[in-house]
Amino acid sequence: MTDTTSNKMWGGRFAAGPDAIMEAINASISFDQRMAAQDIAGSRAHAAMLAAQDIISDSDADAIRKGLLTVLSEIEGGTFAYSTALEDIHMNVEARLKEVIGEPAGRLHTGRSRNDQVATDFKLWTRDQFDAAESGLLALIKALLGQAEAGADWVMPGFTHLQTAQPVTWGHHMMAYVEMFGRDLSRMRDARARMNESPLGAAALAGTSFPIDRDMTAQALGFDRPAANSLDAVSDRDFALEFLSAASICAMHLSRFAEELVIWSSAQFRFVTLSDRFSTGSSIMPQKKNPDAAELIRAKIGRIMGANVALMMVMKGLPLAYSKDMQEDKEQVFDAADNLMLALAAMEGMVKDMSANRESLAAAAGSGFSTATDLADWLVRVLGLPFRDAHHITGSLVALAEQNGCDLPDLTLEQMQSAHGDITADVFDVLGVENSVNSRMSYGGTAPAQVRTQVARWKGIIG
Ligand code: ARG
């Protein structure tokens, strides 16, 4: 039912209330109630500052502080009655404060606007998400380090084009993801440091004539400093976009890893066994154990990147300063943050629980002519051949092995010598996968010793 009276928070110049459809498109309370705690924290900091600056009396500030605590406990206790007519969390809280403490409530909005208020609340909320992402990433990195340490010298095939390329170690493969999630961690920390400036006190757009102390409110809310331009402060959503963009890259990494887990857990690969705790069954095929968590993680990039694009499109044509378009920021960030945290936690759980099948990995590591590069390198190192010639000779031996239906180490010395007469039996040493990975000692290479060095380095970094 449409309320025919004008809005009690801003309706002074209005003779009639909004149409029901207007109310429906205008209200954000159905979702911005998630920022209730941040809204109340911002109001408490603002009221304390107004009193310190003698803009309101100490007794009014005290009444406001106590009243806000009452409102907060109602919200936390689930007894708060949200009103769509009051549009958003800011006006819902203030209207309830008026009911609880009366006249002093009307003084809270001195020297501020909903524009700096919403920017402040949303920044505080998003700041917590940077911190949550950091914790989630650290936990996932720890789980990966556990896998890498356990299997630093387990051999497996390394792929390019998803074709067997060269043998690598399980630990090395895990550490590749540590590097990726490590960059995600640094992106989150980087953006959090940049965003930590307080919009509060920018007021509607131009600042205020009241002698407010923006340093005081900034400090009370854990910001490093007040934002330096009031127009920018109320119309900036870069912090949300940086979160969504860092979240998108992270979700892309999660998706790539999830894809590998889906492939690796298949009957054709059997590289890993996922735990029952992170798998599901089929209602019709009794033998099935499905990697649903990995598949859902693989899919999360869709909505997270979607949120990133959606908010970028919302912001792209907006003139300074605040426009109501910006109300469309919150649901995107809420949904992306919820799903990123869930995906990180699910991936951490899967990684901690999964077991690599060392025998399957080793068997696959030796197939597909994976040590052909080692053979070519041997021809260069020992016989002094140019690499291009060595490549060609090795190629002919691969073709020969293929014809005989065997792998490179199964060829006889005579067969080897048919490609180049100077080849000696020593060549067979480099055709073993263990020797192959052990020889890759270049910095950042797949040799177990290099993997252990990187595990130790990362342990030092994350503490
Ligand atoms: N609910 C609004 C939002 O989320 C709050 C700011 C409204 N400001 C205004 N002047 N209408 O953006």
PDB file of C-alpha atoms in Angstrom, residues 127-280:
ATOM      1  CA  ARG A 127      37.245  -2.765   3.864  1.00  0.00           C
ATOM      2  CA  ASP A 128      36.166  -5.777   5.918  1.00  0.00           C
ATOM      3  CA  GLN A 129      35.929  -7.772   2.690  1.00  0.00           C
ATOM      4  CA  PHE A 130      39.518  -6.962   1.771  1.00  0.00           C
ATOM      5  CA  ASP A 131      40.458  -8.309   5.188  1.00  0.00           C
ATOM      6  CA  ALA A 132      38.285 -11.397   4.789  1.00  0.00           C
ATOM      7  CA  ALA A 133      39.784 -12.090   1.363  1.00  0.00           C
ATOM      8  CA  GLU A 134      43.244 -11.754   2.865  1.00  0.00           C
ATOM      9  CA  SER A 135      42.447 -14.348   5.553  1.00  0.00           C
ATOM     10  CA  GLY A 136      40.862 -16.682   3.026  1.00  0.00           C
ATOM     11  CA  LEU A 137      43.856 -16.416   0.711  1.00  0.00           C
ATOM     12  CA  LEU A 138      46.341 -16.981   3.525  1.00  0.00           C
ATOM     13  CA  ALA A 139      44.505 -20.126   4.584  1.00  0.00           C
ATOM     14  CA  LEU A 140      44.430 -21.415   1.016  1.00  0.00           C
ATOM     15  CA  ILE A 141      48.127 -20.669   0.513  1.00  0.00           C
ATOM     16  CA  LYS A 142      48.920 -22.583   3.707  1.00  0.00           C
ATOM     17  CA  ALA A 143      46.962 -25.577   2.448  1.00  0.00           C
ATOM     18  CA  LEU A 144      48.840 -25.470  -0.863  1.00  0.00           C
ATOM     19  CA  LEU A 145      52.187 -25.235   0.925  1.00  0.00           C
ATOM     20  CA  GLY A 146      51.222 -28.393   2.843  1.00  0.00           C
ATOM     21  CA  GLN A 147      50.606 -30.221  -0.422  1.00  0.00           C
ATOM     22  CA  ALA A 148      53.796 -28.863  -1.986  1.00  0.00           C
ATOM     23  CA  GLU A 149      55.940 -29.851   0.960  1.00  0.00           C
ATOM     24  CA  ALA A 150      54.537 -33.386   1.119  1.00  0.00           C
ATOM     25  CA  GLY A 151      55.014 -33.933  -2.601  1.00  0.00           C
ATOM     26  CA  ALA A 152      58.058 -31.804  -3.403  1.00  0.00           C
ATOM     27  CA  ASP A 153      59.654 -34.730  -5.276  1.00  0.00           C
ATOM     28  CA  TRP A 154      56.616 -36.567  -6.619  1.00  0.00           C
ATOM     29  CA  VAL A 155      56.832 -36.653 -10.397  1.00  0.00           C
ATOM     30  CA  MET A 156      53.912 -35.898 -12.666  1.00  0.00           C
ATOM     31  CA  PRO A 157      53.497 -34.804 -16.255  1.00  0.00           C
ATOM     32  CA  GLY A 158      53.706 -31.111 -16.945  1.00  0.00           C
ATOM     33  CA  PHE A 159      51.462 -29.964 -19.779  1.00  0.00           C
ATOM     34  CA  THR A 160      51.341 -27.344 -22.456  1.00  0.00           C
ATOM     35  CA  HIS A 161      48.243 -27.292 -24.669  1.00  0.00           C
ATOM     36  CA  LEU A 162      47.091 -30.019 -22.218  1.00  0.00           C
ATOM     37  CA  GLN A 163      49.527 -32.312 -24.055  1.00  0.00           C
ATOM     38  CA  THR A 164      52.316 -33.989 -22.111  1.00  0.00           C
ATOM     39  CA  ALA A 165      55.292 -31.656 -22.239  1.00  0.00           C
ATOM     40  CA  GLN A 166      57.975 -32.385 -19.624  1.00  0.00           C
ATOM     41  CA  PRO A 167      57.919 -34.059 -16.236  1.00  0.00           C
ATOM     42  CA  VAL A 168      57.413 -31.716 -13.312  1.00  0.00           C
ATOM     43  CA  THR A 169      56.953 -32.238  -9.607  1.00  0.00           C
ATOM     44  CA  TRP A 170      53.663 -32.176  -7.727  1.00  0.00           C
ATOM     45  CA  GLY A 171      55.188 -29.640  -5.365  1.00  0.00           C
ATOM     46  CA  HIS A 172      56.108 -27.385  -8.253  1.00  0.00           C
ATOM     47  CA  HIS A 173      52.589 -27.507  -9.635  1.00  0.00           C
ATOM     48  CA  MET A 174      51.120 -26.625  -6.239  1.00  0.00           C
ATOM     49  CA  MET A 175      53.604 -23.777  -5.847  1.00  0.00           C
ATOM     50  CA  ALA A 176      52.489 -22.282  -9.156  1.00  0.00           C
ATOM     51  CA  TYR A 177      49.108 -21.668  -7.497  1.00  0.00           C
ATOM     52  CA  VAL A 178      50.828 -20.285  -4.416  1.00  0.00           C
ATOM     53  CA  GLU A 179      52.378 -17.644  -6.673  1.00  0.00           C
ATOM     54  CA  MET A 180      48.986 -16.816  -8.196  1.00  0.00           C
ATOM     55  CA  PHE A 181      47.148 -16.581  -4.898  1.00  0.00           C
ATOM     56  CA  GLY A 182      50.125 -14.683  -3.498  1.00  0.00           C
ATOM     57  CA  ARG A 183      49.598 -12.015  -6.165  1.00  0.00           C
ATOM     58  CA  ASP A 184      45.899 -11.949  -5.263  1.00  0.00           C
ATOM     59  CA  LEU A 185      46.879 -11.397  -1.658  1.00  0.00           C
ATOM     60  CA  SER A 186      49.133  -8.523  -2.582  1.00  0.00           C
ATOM     61  CA  ARG A 187      46.412  -6.984  -4.793  1.00  0.00           C
ATOM     62  CA  MET A 188      43.931  -7.106  -1.910  1.00  0.00           C
ATOM     63  CA  ARG A 189      46.417  -5.537   0.507  1.00  0.00           C
ATOM     64  CA  ASP A 190      47.428  -2.924  -2.009  1.00  0.00           C
ATOM     65  CA  ALA A 191      43.867  -1.831  -2.733  1.00  0.00           C
ATOM     66  CA  ARG A 192      42.946  -1.826   0.940  1.00  0.00           C
ATOM     67  CA  ALA A 193      45.795   0.557   1.714  1.00  0.00           C
ATOM     68  CA  ARG A 194      44.719   2.878  -1.114  1.00  0.00           C
ATOM     69  CA  MET A 195      41.035   2.946  -0.204  1.00  0.00           C
ATOM     70  CA  ASN A 196      41.459   3.721   3.481  1.00  0.00           C
ATOM     71  CA  GLU A 197      40.508   7.414   3.376  1.00  0.00           C
ATOM     72  CA  SER A 198      37.397   8.733   5.082  1.00  0.00           C
ATOM     73  CA  PRO A 199      34.610  10.310   3.009  1.00  0.00           C
ATOM     74  CA  LEU A 200      32.781  11.413   6.173  1.00  0.00           C
ATOM     75  CA  GLY A 201      32.430  15.184   6.367  1.00  0.00           C
ATOM     76  CA  ALA A 202      32.403  15.670   2.597  1.00  0.00           C
ATOM     77  CA  ALA A 203      28.684  16.226   3.264  1.00  0.00           C
ATOM     78  CA  ALA A 204      26.440  16.384   0.176  1.00  0.00           C
ATOM     79  CA  LEU A 205      29.278  17.324  -2.179  1.00  0.00           C
ATOM     80  CA  ALA A 206      30.903  20.609  -1.188  1.00  0.00           C
ATOM     81  CA  GLY A 207      31.935  20.128   2.437  1.00  0.00           C
ATOM     82  CA  THR A 208      30.166  22.007   5.212  1.00  0.00           C
ATOM     83  CA  SER A 209      30.180  25.389   6.931  1.00  0.00           C
ATOM     84  CA  PHE A 210      30.129  23.713  10.358  1.00  0.00           C
ATOM     85  CA  PRO A 211      33.567  23.579  12.043  1.00  0.00           C
ATOM     86  CA  ILE A 212      33.803  19.784  11.828  1.00  0.00           C
ATOM     87  CA  ASP A 213      36.944  17.794  12.561  1.00  0.00           C
ATOM     88  CA  ARG A 214      37.374  15.254   9.778  1.00  0.00           C
ATOM     89  CA  ASP A 215      40.602  13.901  11.214  1.00  0.00           C
ATOM     90  CA  MET A 216      38.775  12.936  14.369  1.00  0.00           C
ATOM     91  CA  THR A 217      36.059  10.945  12.596  1.00  0.00           C
ATOM     92  CA  ALA A 218      38.585   9.406  10.220  1.00  0.00           C
ATOM     93  CA  GLN A 219      40.648   8.189  13.134  1.00  0.00           C
ATOM     94  CA  ALA A 220      37.641   6.905  15.075  1.00  0.00           C
ATOM     95  CA  LEU A 221      36.649   4.759  12.102  1.00  0.00           C
ATOM     96  CA  GLY A 222      40.137   3.387  11.472  1.00  0.00           C
ATOM     97  CA  PHE A 223      40.782   5.399   8.320  1.00  0.00           C
ATOM     98  CA  ASP A 224      44.296   6.670   7.665  1.00  0.00           C
ATOM     99  CA  ARG A 225      43.145  10.196   6.790  1.00  0.00           C
ATOM    100  CA  PRO A 226      40.136  12.115   5.456  1.00  0.00           C
ATOM    101  CA  ALA A 227      39.651  12.095   1.684  1.00  0.00           C
ATOM    102  CA  ALA A 228      41.010  15.375   0.339  1.00  0.00           C
ATOM    103  CA  ASN A 229      38.306  16.408  -2.141  1.00  0.00           C
ATOM    104  CA  SER A 230      34.656  16.435  -1.113  1.00  0.00           C
ATOM    105  CA  LEU A 231      33.327  16.014  -4.666  1.00  0.00           C
ATOM    106  CA  ASP A 232      35.521  12.988  -5.187  1.00  0.00           C
ATOM    107  CA  ALA A 233      34.832  11.594  -1.720  1.00  0.00           C
ATOM    108  CA  VAL A 234      31.081  11.241  -2.311  1.00  0.00           C
ATOM    109  CA  SER A 235      31.297  10.035  -5.906  1.00  0.00           C
ATOM    110  CA  ASP A 236      34.240   7.658  -5.709  1.00  0.00           C
ATOM    111  CA  ARG A 237      33.538   3.948  -5.970  1.00  0.00           C
ATOM    112  CA  ASP A 238      37.050   2.946  -7.053  1.00  0.00           C
ATOM    113  CA  PHE A 239      37.440   0.985  -3.838  1.00  0.00           C
ATOM    114  CA  ALA A 240      34.479  -1.208  -4.796  1.00  0.00           C
ATOM    115  CA  LEU A 241      35.788  -1.606  -8.335  1.00  0.00           C
ATOM    116  CA  GLU A 242      39.251  -2.475  -7.076  1.00  0.00           C
ATOM    117  CA  PHE A 243      37.754  -5.071  -4.784  1.00  0.00           C
ATOM    118  CA  LEU A 244      35.697  -6.528  -7.629  1.00  0.00           C
ATOM    119  CA  SER A 245      38.627  -6.498  -9.987  1.00  0.00           C
ATOM    120  CA  ALA A 246      41.000  -8.157  -7.515  1.00  0.00           C
ATOM    121  CA  ALA A 247      38.190 -10.587  -6.682  1.00  0.00           C
ATOM    122  CA  SER A 248      37.682 -11.342 -10.386  1.00  0.00           C
ATOM    123  CA  ILE A 249      41.342 -12.146 -10.946  1.00  0.00           C
ATOM    124  CA  CYS A 250      41.337 -14.299  -7.830  1.00  0.00           C
ATOM    125  CA  ALA A 251      38.153 -16.058  -8.971  1.00  0.00           C
ATOM    126  CA  MET A 252      39.788 -16.670 -12.343  1.00  0.00           C
ATOM    127  CA  HIS A 253      42.715 -18.350 -10.568  1.00  0.00           C
ATOM    128  CA  LEU A 254      40.330 -20.410  -8.480  1.00  0.00           C
ATOM    129  CA  SER A 255      38.506 -21.386 -11.639  1.00  0.00           C
ATOM    130  CA  ARG A 256      41.677 -22.574 -13.382  1.00  0.00           C
ATOM    131  CA  PHE A 257      42.671 -24.662 -10.390  1.00  0.00           C
ATOM    132  CA  ALA A 258      39.140 -26.026 -10.072  1.00  0.00           C
ATOM    133  CA  GLU A 259      39.264 -27.078 -13.721  1.00  0.00           C
ATOM    134  CA  GLU A 260      42.466 -29.007 -13.055  1.00  0.00           C
ATOM    135  CA  LEU A 261      40.890 -30.736 -10.078  1.00  0.00           C
ATOM    136  CA  VAL A 262      37.908 -31.739 -12.196  1.00  0.00           C
ATOM    137  CA  ILE A 263      40.210 -33.243 -14.814  1.00  0.00           C
ATOM    138  CA  TRP A 264      42.580 -34.810 -12.308  1.00  0.00           C
ATOM    139  CA  SER A 265      39.841 -36.507 -10.309  1.00  0.00           C
ATOM    140  CA  SER A 266      38.381 -38.214 -13.405  1.00  0.00           C
ATOM    141  CA  ALA A 267      38.776 -41.972 -13.889  1.00  0.00           C
ATOM    142  CA  GLN A 268      40.940 -41.285 -16.946  1.00  0.00           C
ATOM    143  CA  PHE A 269      43.489 -39.274 -14.989  1.00  0.00           C
ATOM    144  CA  ARG A 270      43.220 -40.420 -11.349  1.00  0.00           C
ATOM    145  CA  PHE A 271      45.832 -37.868 -10.328  1.00  0.00           C
ATOM    146  CA  VAL A 272      43.936 -36.918  -7.186  1.00  0.00           C
ATOM    147  CA  THR A 273      41.268 -38.339  -4.954  1.00  0.00           C
ATOM    148  CA  LEU A 274      38.978 -35.703  -3.515  1.00  0.00           C
ATOM    149  CA  SER A 275      37.679 -36.381  -0.043  1.00  0.00           C
ATOM    150  CA  ASP A 276      34.108 -37.502   0.549  1.00  0.00           C
ATOM    151  CA  ARG A 277      33.631 -34.265   2.466  1.00  0.00           C
ATOM    152  CA  PHE A 278      34.091 -32.282  -0.728  1.00  0.00           C
ATOM    153  CA  SER A 279      32.372 -34.567  -3.234  1.00  0.00           C
ATOM    154  CA  THR A 280      28.814 -35.548  -4.028  1.00  0.00           C
TER     155      THR A 280
END
